[in-house]
mmCIF file of C-alpha atoms in Angstrom:
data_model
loop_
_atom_site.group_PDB
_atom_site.id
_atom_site.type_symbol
_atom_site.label_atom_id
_atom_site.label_comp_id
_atom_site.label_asym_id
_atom_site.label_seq_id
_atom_site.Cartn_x
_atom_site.Cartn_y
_atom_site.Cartn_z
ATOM 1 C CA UNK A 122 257.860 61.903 288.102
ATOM 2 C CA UNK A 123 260.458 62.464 285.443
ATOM 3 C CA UNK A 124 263.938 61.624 286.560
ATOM 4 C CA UNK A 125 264.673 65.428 286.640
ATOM 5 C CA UNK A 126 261.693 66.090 288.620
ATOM 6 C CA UNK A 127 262.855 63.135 291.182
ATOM 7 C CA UNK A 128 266.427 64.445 291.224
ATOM 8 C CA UNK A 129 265.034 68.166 292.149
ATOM 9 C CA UNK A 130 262.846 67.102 294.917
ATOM 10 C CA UNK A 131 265.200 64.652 296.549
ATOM 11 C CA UNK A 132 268.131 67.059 296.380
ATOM 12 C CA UNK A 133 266.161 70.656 296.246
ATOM 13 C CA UNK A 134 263.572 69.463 298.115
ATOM 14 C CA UNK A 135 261.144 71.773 296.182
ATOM 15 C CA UNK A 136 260.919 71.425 292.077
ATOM 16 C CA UNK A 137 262.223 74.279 289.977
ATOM 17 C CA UNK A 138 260.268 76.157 287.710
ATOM 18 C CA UNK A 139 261.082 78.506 285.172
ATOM 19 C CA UNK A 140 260.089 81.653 287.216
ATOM 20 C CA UNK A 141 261.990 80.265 290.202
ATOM 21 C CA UNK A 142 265.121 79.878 287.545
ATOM 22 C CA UNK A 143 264.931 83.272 286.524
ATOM 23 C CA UNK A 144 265.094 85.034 290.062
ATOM 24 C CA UNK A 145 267.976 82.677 291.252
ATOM 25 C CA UNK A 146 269.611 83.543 287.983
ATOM 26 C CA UNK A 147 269.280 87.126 288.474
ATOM 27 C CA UNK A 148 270.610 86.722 292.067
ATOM 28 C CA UNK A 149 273.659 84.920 290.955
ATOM 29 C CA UNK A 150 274.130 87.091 287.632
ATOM 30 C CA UNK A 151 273.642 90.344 289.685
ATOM 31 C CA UNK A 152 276.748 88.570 292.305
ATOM 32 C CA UNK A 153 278.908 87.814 289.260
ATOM 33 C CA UNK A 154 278.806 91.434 288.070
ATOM 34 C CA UNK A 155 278.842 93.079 291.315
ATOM 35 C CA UNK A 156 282.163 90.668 291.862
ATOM 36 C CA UNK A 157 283.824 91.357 288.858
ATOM 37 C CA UNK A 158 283.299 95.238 289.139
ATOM 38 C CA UNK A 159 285.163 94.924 292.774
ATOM 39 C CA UNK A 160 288.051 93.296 290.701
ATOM 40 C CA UNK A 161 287.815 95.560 287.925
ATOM 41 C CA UNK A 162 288.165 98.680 290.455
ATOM 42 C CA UNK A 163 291.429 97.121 292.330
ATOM 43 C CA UNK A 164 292.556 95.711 289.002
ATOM 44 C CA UNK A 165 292.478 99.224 286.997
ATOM 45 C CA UNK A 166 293.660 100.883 290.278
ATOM 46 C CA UNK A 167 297.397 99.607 290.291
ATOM 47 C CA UNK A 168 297.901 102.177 287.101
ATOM 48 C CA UNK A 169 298.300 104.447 290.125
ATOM 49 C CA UNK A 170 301.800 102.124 290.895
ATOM 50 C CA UNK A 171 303.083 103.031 287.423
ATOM 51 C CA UNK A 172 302.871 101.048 283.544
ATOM 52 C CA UNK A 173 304.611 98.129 284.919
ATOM 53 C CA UNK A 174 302.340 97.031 287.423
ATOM 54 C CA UNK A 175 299.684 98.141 284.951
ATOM 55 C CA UNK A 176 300.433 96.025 282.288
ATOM 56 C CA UNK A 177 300.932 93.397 284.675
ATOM 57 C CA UNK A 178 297.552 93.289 285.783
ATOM 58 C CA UNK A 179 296.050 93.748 282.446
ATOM 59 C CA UNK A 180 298.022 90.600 281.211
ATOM 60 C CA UNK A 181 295.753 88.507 283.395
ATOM 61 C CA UNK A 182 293.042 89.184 280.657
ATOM 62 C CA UNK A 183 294.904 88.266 277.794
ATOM 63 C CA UNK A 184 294.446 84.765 277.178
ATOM 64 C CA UNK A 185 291.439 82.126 276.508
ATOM 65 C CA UNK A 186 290.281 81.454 279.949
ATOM 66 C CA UNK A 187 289.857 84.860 280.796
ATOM 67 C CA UNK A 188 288.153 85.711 277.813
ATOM 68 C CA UNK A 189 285.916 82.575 277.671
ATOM 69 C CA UNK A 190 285.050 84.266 281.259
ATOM 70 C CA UNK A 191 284.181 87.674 279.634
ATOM 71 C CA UNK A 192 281.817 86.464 277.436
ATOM 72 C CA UNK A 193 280.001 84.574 280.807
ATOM 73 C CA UNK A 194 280.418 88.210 282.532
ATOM 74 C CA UNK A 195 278.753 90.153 279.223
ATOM 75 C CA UNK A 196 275.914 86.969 279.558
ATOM 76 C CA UNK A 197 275.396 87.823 283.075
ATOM 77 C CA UNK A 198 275.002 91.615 281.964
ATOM 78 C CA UNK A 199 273.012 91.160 279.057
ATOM 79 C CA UNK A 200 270.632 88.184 281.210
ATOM 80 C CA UNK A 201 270.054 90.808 284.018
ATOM 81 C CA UNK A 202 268.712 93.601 282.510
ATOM 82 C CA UNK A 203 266.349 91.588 280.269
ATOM 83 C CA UNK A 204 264.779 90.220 282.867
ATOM 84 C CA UNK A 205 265.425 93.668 285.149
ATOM 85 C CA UNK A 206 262.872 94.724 282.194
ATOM 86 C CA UNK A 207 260.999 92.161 282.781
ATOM 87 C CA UNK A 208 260.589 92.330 286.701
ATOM 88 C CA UNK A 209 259.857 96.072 286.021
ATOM 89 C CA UNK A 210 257.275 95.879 283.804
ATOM 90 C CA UNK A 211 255.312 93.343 285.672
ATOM 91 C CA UNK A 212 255.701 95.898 288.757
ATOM 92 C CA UNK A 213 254.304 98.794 286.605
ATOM 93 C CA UNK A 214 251.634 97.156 285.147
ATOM 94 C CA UNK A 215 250.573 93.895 286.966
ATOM 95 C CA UNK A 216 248.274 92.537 284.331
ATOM 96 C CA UNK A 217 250.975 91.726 282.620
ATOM 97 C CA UNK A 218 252.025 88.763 285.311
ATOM 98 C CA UNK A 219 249.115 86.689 283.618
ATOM 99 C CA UNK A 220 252.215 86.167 281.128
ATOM 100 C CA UNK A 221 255.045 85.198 283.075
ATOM 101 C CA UNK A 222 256.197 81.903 281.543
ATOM 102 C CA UNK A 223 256.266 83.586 278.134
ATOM 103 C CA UNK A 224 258.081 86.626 279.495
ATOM 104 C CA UNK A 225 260.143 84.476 281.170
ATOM 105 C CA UNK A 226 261.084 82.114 278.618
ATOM 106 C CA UNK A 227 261.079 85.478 276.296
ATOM 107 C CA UNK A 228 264.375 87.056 277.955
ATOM 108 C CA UNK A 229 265.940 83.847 277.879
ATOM 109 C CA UNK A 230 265.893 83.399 274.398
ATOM 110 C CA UNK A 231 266.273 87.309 273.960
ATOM 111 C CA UNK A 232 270.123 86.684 275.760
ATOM 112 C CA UNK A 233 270.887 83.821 273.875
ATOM 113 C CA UNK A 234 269.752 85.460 270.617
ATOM 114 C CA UNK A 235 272.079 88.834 271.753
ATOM 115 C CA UNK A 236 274.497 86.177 273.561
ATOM 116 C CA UNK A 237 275.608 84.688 269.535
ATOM 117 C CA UNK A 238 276.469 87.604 267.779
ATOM 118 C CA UNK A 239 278.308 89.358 270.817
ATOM 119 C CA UNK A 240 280.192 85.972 271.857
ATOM 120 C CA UNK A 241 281.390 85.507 268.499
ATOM 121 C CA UNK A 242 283.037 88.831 268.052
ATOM 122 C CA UNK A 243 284.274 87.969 271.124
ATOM 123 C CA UNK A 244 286.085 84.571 271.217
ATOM 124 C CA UNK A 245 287.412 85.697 267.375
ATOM 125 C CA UNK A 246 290.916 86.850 268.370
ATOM 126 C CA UNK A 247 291.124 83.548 270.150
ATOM 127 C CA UNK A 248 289.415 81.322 267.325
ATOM 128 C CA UNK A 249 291.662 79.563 264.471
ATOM 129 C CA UNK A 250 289.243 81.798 262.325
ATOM 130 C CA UNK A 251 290.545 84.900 263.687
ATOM 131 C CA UNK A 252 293.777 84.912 262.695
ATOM 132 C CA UNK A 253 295.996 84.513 266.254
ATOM 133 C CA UNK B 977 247.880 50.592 288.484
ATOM 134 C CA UNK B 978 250.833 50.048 291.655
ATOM 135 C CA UNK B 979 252.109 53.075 292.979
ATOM 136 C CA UNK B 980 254.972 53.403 295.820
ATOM 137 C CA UNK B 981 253.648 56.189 297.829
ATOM 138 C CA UNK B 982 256.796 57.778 299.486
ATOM 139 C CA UNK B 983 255.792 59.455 303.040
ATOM 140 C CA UNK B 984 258.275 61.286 305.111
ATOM 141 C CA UNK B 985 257.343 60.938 308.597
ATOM 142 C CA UNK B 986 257.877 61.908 311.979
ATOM 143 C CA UNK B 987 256.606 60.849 315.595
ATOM 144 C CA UNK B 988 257.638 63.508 318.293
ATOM 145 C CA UNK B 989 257.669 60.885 320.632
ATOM 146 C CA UNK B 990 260.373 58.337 319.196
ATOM 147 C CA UNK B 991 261.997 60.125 316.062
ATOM 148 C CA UNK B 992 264.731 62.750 316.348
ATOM 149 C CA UNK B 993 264.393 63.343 312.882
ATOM 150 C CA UNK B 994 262.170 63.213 309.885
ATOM 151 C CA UNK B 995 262.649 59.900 307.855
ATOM 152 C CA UNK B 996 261.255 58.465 304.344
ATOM 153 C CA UNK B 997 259.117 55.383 304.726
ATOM 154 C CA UNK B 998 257.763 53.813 301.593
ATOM 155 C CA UNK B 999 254.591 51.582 301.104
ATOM 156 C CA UNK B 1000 253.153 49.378 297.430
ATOM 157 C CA UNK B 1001 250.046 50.772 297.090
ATOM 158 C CA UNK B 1002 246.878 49.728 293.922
ATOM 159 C CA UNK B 1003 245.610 52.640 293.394
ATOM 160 C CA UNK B 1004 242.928 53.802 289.868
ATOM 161 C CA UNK B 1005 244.620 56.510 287.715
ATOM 162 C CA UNK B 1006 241.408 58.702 288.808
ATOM 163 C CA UNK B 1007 242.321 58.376 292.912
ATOM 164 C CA UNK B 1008 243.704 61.497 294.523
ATOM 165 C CA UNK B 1009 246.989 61.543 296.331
ATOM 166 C CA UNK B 1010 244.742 61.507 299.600
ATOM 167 C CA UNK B 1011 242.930 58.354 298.970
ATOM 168 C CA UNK B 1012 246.382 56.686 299.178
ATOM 169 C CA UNK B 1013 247.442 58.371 302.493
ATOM 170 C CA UNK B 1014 243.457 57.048 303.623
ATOM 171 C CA UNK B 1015 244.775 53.499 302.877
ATOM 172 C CA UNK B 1016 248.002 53.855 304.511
ATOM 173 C CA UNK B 1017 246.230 55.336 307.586
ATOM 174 C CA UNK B 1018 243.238 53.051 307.861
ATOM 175 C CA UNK B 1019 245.091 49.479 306.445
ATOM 176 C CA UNK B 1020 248.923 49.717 307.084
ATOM 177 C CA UNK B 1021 249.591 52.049 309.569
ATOM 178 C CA UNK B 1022 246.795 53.609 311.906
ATOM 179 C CA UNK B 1023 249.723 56.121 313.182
ATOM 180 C CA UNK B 1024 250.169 57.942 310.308
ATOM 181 C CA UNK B 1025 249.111 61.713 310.968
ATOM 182 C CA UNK B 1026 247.702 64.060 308.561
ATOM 183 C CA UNK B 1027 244.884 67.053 308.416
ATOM 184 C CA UNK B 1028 241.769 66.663 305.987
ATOM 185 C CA UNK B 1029 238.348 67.822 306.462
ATOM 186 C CA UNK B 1030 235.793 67.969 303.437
ATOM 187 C CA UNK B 1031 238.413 66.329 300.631
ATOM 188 C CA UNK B 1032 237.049 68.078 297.547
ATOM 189 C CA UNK B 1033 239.543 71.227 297.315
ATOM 190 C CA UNK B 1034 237.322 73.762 299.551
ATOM 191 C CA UNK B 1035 238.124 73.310 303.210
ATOM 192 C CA UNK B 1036 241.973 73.799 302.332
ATOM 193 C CA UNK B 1037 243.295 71.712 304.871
ATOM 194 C CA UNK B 1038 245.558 69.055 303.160
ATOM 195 C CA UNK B 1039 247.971 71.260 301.246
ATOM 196 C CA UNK B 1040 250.682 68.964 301.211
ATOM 197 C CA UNK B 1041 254.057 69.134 299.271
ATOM 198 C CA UNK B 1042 253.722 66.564 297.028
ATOM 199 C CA UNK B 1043 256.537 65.719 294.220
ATOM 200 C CA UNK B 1044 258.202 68.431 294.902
ATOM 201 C CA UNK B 1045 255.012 70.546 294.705
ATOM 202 C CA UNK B 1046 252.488 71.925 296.827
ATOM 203 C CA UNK B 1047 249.076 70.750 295.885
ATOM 204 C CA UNK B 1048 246.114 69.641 297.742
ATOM 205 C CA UNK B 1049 246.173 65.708 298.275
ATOM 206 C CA UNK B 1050 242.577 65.836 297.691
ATOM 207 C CA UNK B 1051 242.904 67.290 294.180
ATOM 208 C CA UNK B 1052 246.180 66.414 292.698
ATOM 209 C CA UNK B 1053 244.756 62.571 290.667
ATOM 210 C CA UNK B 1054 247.559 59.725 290.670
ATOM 211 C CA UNK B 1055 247.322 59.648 286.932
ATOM 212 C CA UNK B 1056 249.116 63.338 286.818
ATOM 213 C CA UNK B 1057 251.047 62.291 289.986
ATOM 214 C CA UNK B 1058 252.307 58.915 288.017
ATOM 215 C CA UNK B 1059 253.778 55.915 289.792
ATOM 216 C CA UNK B 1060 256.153 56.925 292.324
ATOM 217 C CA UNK B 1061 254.507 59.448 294.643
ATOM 218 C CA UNK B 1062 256.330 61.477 297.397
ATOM 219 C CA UNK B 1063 254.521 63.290 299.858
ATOM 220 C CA UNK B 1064 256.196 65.747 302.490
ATOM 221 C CA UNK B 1065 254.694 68.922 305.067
ATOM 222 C CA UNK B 1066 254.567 71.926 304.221
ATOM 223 C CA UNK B 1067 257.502 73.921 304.667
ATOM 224 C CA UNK B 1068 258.465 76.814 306.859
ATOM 225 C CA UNK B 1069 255.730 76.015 309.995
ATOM 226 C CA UNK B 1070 256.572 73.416 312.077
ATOM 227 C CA UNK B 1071 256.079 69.991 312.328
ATOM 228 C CA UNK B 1072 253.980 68.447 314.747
ATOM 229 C CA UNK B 1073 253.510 64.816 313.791
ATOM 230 C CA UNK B 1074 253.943 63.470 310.028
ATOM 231 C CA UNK B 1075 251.712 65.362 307.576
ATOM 232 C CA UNK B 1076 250.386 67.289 310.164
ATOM 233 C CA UNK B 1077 252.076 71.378 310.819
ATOM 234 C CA UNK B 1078 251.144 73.470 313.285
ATOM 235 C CA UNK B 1079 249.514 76.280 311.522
ATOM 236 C CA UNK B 1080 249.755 79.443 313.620
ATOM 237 C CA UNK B 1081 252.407 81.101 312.524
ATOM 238 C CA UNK B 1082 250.108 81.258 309.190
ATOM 239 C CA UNK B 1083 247.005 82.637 311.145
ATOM 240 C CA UNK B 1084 249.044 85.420 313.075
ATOM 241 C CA UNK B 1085 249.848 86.380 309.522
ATOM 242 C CA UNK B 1086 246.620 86.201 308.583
ATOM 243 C CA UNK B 1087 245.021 87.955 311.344
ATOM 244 C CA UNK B 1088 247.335 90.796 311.275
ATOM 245 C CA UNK B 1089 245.779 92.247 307.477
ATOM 246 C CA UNK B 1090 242.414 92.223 309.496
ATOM 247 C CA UNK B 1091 240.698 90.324 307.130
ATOM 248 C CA UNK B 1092 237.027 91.022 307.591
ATOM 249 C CA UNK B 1093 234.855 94.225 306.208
ATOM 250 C CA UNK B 1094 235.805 97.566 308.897
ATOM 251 C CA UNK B 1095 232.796 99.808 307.761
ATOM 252 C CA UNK B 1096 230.859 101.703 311.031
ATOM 253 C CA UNK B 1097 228.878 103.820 308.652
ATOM 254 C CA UNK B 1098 225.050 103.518 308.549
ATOM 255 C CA UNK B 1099 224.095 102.180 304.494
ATOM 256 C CA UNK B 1100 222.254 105.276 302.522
ATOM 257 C CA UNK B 1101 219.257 102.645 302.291
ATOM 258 C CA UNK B 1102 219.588 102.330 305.920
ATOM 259 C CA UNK B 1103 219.905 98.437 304.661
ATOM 260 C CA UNK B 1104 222.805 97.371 302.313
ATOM 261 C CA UNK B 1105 225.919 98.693 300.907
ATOM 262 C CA UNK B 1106 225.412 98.409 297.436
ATOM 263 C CA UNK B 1107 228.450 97.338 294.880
ATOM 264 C CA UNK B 1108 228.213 97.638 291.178
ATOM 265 C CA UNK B 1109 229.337 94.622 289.428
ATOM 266 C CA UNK B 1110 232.556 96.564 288.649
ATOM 267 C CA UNK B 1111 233.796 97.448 291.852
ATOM 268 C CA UNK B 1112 232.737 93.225 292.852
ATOM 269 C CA UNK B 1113 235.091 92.792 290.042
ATOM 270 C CA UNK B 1114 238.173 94.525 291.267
ATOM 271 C CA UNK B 1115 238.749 92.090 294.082
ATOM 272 C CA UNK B 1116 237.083 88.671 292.579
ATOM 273 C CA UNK B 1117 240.344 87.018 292.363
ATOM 274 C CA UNK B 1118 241.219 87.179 295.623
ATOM 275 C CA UNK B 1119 237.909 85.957 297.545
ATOM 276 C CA UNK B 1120 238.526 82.762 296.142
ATOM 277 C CA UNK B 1121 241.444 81.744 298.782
ATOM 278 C CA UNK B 1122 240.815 78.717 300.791
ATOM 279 C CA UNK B 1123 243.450 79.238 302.923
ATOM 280 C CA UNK B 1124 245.112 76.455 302.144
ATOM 281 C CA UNK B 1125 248.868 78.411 302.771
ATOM 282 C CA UNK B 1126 250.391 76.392 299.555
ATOM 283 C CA UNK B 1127 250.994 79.589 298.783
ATOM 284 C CA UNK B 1128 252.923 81.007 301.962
ATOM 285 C CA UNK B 1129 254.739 77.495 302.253
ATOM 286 C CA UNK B 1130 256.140 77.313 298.976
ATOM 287 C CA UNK B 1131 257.223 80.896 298.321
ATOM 288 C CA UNK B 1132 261.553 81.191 299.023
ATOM 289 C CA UNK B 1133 261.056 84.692 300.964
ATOM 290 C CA UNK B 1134 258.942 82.454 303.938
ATOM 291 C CA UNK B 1135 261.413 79.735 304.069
ATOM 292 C CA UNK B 1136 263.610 82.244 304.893
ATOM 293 C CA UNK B 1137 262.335 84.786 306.297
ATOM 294 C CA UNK B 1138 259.297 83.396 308.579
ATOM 295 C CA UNK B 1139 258.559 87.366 309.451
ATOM 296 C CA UNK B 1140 257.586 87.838 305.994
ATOM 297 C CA UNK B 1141 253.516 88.392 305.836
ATOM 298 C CA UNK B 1142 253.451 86.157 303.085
ATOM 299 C CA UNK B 1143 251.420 85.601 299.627
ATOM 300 C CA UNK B 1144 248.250 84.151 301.489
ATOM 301 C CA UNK B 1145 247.772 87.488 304.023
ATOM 302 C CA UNK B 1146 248.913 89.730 301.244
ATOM 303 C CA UNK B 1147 245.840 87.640 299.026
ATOM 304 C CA UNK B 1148 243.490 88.802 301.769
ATOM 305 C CA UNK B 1149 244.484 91.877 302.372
ATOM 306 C CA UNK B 1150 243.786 92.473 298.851
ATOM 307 C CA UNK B 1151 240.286 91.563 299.239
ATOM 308 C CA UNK B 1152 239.348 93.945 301.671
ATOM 309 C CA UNK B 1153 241.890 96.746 300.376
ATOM 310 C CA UNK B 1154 239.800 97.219 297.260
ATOM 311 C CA UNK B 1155 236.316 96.468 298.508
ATOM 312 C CA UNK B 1156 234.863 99.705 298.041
ATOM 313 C CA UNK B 1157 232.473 98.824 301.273
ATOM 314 C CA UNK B 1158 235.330 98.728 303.175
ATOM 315 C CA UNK B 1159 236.427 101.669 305.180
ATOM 316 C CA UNK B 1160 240.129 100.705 306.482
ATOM 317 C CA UNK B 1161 242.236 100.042 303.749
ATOM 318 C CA UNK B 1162 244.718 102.620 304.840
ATOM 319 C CA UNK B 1163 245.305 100.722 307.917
ATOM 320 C CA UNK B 1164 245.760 97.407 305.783
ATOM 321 C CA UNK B 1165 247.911 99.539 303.557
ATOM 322 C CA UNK B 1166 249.953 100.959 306.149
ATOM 323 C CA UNK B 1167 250.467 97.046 307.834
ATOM 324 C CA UNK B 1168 251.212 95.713 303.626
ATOM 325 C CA UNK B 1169 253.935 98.712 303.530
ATOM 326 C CA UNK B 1170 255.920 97.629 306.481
ATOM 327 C CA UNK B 1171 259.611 96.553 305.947
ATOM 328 C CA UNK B 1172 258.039 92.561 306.039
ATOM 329 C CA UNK B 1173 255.426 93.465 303.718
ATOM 330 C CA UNK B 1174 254.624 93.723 300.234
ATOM 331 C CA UNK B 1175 258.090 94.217 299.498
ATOM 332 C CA UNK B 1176 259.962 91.141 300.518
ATOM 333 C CA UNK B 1177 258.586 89.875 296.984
ATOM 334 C CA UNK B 1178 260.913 88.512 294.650
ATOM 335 C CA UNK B 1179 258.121 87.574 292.100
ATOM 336 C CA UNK B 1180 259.606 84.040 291.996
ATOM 337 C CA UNK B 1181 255.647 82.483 290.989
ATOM 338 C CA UNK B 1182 255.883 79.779 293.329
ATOM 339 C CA UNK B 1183 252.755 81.124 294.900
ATOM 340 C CA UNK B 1184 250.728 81.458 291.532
ATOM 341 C CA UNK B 1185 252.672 77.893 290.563
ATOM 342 C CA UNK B 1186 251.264 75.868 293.791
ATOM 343 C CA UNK B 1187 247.532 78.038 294.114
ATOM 344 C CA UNK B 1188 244.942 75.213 294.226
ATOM 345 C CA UNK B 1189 242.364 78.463 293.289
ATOM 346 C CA UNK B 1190 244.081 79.631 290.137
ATOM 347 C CA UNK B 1191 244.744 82.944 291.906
ATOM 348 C CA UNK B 1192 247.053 85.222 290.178
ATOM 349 C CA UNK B 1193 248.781 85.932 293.648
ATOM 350 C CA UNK B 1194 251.486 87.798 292.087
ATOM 351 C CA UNK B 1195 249.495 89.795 290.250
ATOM 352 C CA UNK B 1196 247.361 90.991 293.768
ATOM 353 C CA UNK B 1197 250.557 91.871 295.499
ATOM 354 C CA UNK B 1198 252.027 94.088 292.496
ATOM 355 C CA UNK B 1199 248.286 95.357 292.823
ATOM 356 C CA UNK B 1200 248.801 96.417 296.599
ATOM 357 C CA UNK B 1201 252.124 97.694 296.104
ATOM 358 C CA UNK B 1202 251.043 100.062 293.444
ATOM 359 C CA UNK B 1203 247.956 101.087 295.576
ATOM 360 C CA UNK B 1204 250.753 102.020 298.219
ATOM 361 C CA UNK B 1205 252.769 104.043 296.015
ATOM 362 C CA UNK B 1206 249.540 105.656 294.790
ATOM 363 C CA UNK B 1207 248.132 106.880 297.802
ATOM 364 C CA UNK B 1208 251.582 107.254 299.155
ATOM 365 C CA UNK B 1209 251.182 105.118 302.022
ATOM 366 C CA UNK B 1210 254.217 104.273 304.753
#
C-alpha cells in the first residue's frame, strides 16, 4: 500500500477512487451553492430596509477573503454542472459508463481549464497587477 | 518475501468490539491474500473465522475488504497487495465472528428480483425456447455474477441505507429483465422502480471498482432504469 492508500483505509475505512471523488464533490459543491444562494437571498433582501443597510451588507463582499471565496463558489458552479453533464449523459446513454475514469478525470480538468481564465479576471481588482 | 498481514477480528463471545491483530507472515509474490489467512488459521491461530469454499474466484464466498478494497482473498496475489496487507468484513451486514458476515440481508435482496426464468408458456417446438445469439447478448454481462456481494458491500447508498436493493439484486434482475424467454419482467420492473430501487444510485463506481467479474454494474442499472422509463413502469 502507498502511504495514501494506508492513510485512506485506516481513517476512511474504504479507499477513494476517482468516481467516488466526483459524487462526494458534487454533494459538497451542490451544499456550497445551495448555501450561498440562502445568503445571497437574505443578503440582497435588506435593500427592502433602505441604501444604508444595503450598502452595508454589500460591503461584506468587498475585500480579498470574500472574493478569494467567490472564485471557490464560481468553482463549485462551474465543477457541478460538468459533471451534472456528465452524470446525465451516462443516464441517457449507458454505454457510455464503459468510460467513466476518462469522463471523470475529463470534467476535472474541463473546471480547472474554465477555473484559470475566470479566476484571473476575478482576483484582478485585488492583484498588485490590477491596479488597487 | 515477509508480509504483516493485518486482520481485524472479533469473537462474539469475549470482544465488545472489533480490534486489529497483526501477524509476520513468508509469503511468494504469486500467493493470494487467502493463502495467508490459511496459515494464520491452520499455524497461529485455529480461531480465526472466515468463509471460503472452492478458492479460485467462482464460488464467491471470500469477498473480503482488503486494503481498503473489496476483492476476493482468493484472487487478489500478494505481489499487487505488497507488504503490509489489511484485511477487514464486508461492510453493511453484520458481523458474526472475524471474517465471517451473516449474509441474509444480501439474499432477501436477492430473492426479492425473483431471480430465476418465470415463463408458463408451452415452447413452439413443444421442446426449447430458442434465443438468437443477439438477444443471449443483451444480458451476457450480467450472468456472470458470483454473488460474491463486493458489490452491495462496497457501494455508499448500502452503508447507509441497508433498504436499498443494491448493485448485486439490481445485476440479477437485469438478467432475467432482458431475457427474452422470460415472461415477468414487468413484475421485476415494477419491484427495480420502487422508492429503494434503481434509483437510490449515485453512480459512485464502487460496484464496477470492487466486481471480481468485470461486470459493468453501473452500466446494467442505467440499463434497467431506462427500460423503466421506457415502458413506463411504477
Amino acid at each position: 500500500m502507498t502511504l495514501l492508500a494506508g492513510l485512506q483505509t485506516r481513517i476512511l475505512r474504504y479507499r477513494i477512487s476517482w468516481a467516488q471523488l466526483a459524487w462526494a464533490g458534487h454533494r459538497l459543491s451542490g451544499i456550497g451553492v445551495l448555501a450561498f444562494l440562502f445568503a445571497h437571498i437574505v443578503e440582497t433582501s435588506t435593500v427592502a430596509l433602505g441604501p444604508g443597510a444595503y450598502n452595508f451588507t454589500q460591503g461584506f463582499y468587498r475585500n480579498l477573503p470574500a472574493r478569494l471565496g467567490e472564485i471557490l463558489l464560481m468553482a463549485a458552479v462551474v465543477y457541478h454542472s460538468l459533471n451534472g453533464l456528465r452524470v446525465i449523459v451516462m443516464d441517457f446513454w449507458p454505454r457510455t459508463t464503459v468510460h467513466y475514469r476518462s469522463l471523470t478525470y475529463g470534467v476535472v480538468a474541463a473546471t480547472i481549464i474554465c477555473m484559470v481564465p475566470i479566476g484571473l479576471i476575478m482576483i484582478t481588482p485585488y492583484a498588485p497587477w490590477g491596479g488597487r | 518475501m515477509d508480509v504483516e498481514l493485518r486482520i481485524l477480528r472479533f469473537n462474539p463471545e469475549t470482544d465488545e468490539a472489533s480490534h486489529w491483530e497483526s501477524y509476520r507472515i513468508a509469503a511468494e509474490p504469486t500467493d493470494p491474500v487467502l493463502n495467508l489467512l490459511h496459515h494464520v488459521k491452520w499455524y497461529v491461530d485455529g480461531t480465526l473465522t472466515f468463509r471460503r469454499s472452492c478458492a479460485h474466484g467462482v464460488c464467491g464466498s471470500d469477498a473480503m475488504l482488503i486494503n481498503g478494497r473489496n476483492r476476493l482473498a482468493c484472487e487478489y496475489l500478494v505481489q499487487d497487495a505488497g507488504s503490509r496487507i489489511s484485511v477487514e468484513p464486508i461492510r453493511g451486514v453484520p458481523v458474526v465472528k472475524d471474517l465471517l458476515v451473516d449474509m441474509e440481508p444480501f439474499w432477501d435482496k436477492y430473492r426479492s428480483v425473483m431471480p430465476f426464468l418465470v415463463n408458463d408458456e408451452i415452447p413452439e417446438d413443444g421442446r426449447e425456447r430458442r434465443q438468437s445469439p443477439e438477444e443471449r447478448e443483451r444480458f451476457d454481462d450480467t450472468t456472470k455474477c458470483i454473488l460474491c456481494a463486493a458489490c452491495t458491500t462496497g457501494c455508499p447508498v448500502f452503508w447507509t441505507n441497508r433498504d436499498y436493493v443494491g448493485p448485486a439484486a439490481i445485476v440479477n434482475a437485469h438478467r432475467f429483465i432482458f431475457d427474452s424467454r422470460d415472461t415477468a419482467s414487468e413484475e421485476r420492473l415494477e419491484i427495480m422502480a420502487d422508492a429503494d430501487g434503481v434509483w437510490r444510485c449515485r453512480t459512485v463506481f464502487n460496484c464496477v471498482e470492487a466486481c471480481p467479474k468485470g461486470i459493468n454494474i453501473t452500466r446494467a442499472i442505467l440499463e434497467v432504469t431506462r427500460e423503466i422509463e421506457h415502458r413506463h413502469v411504477g
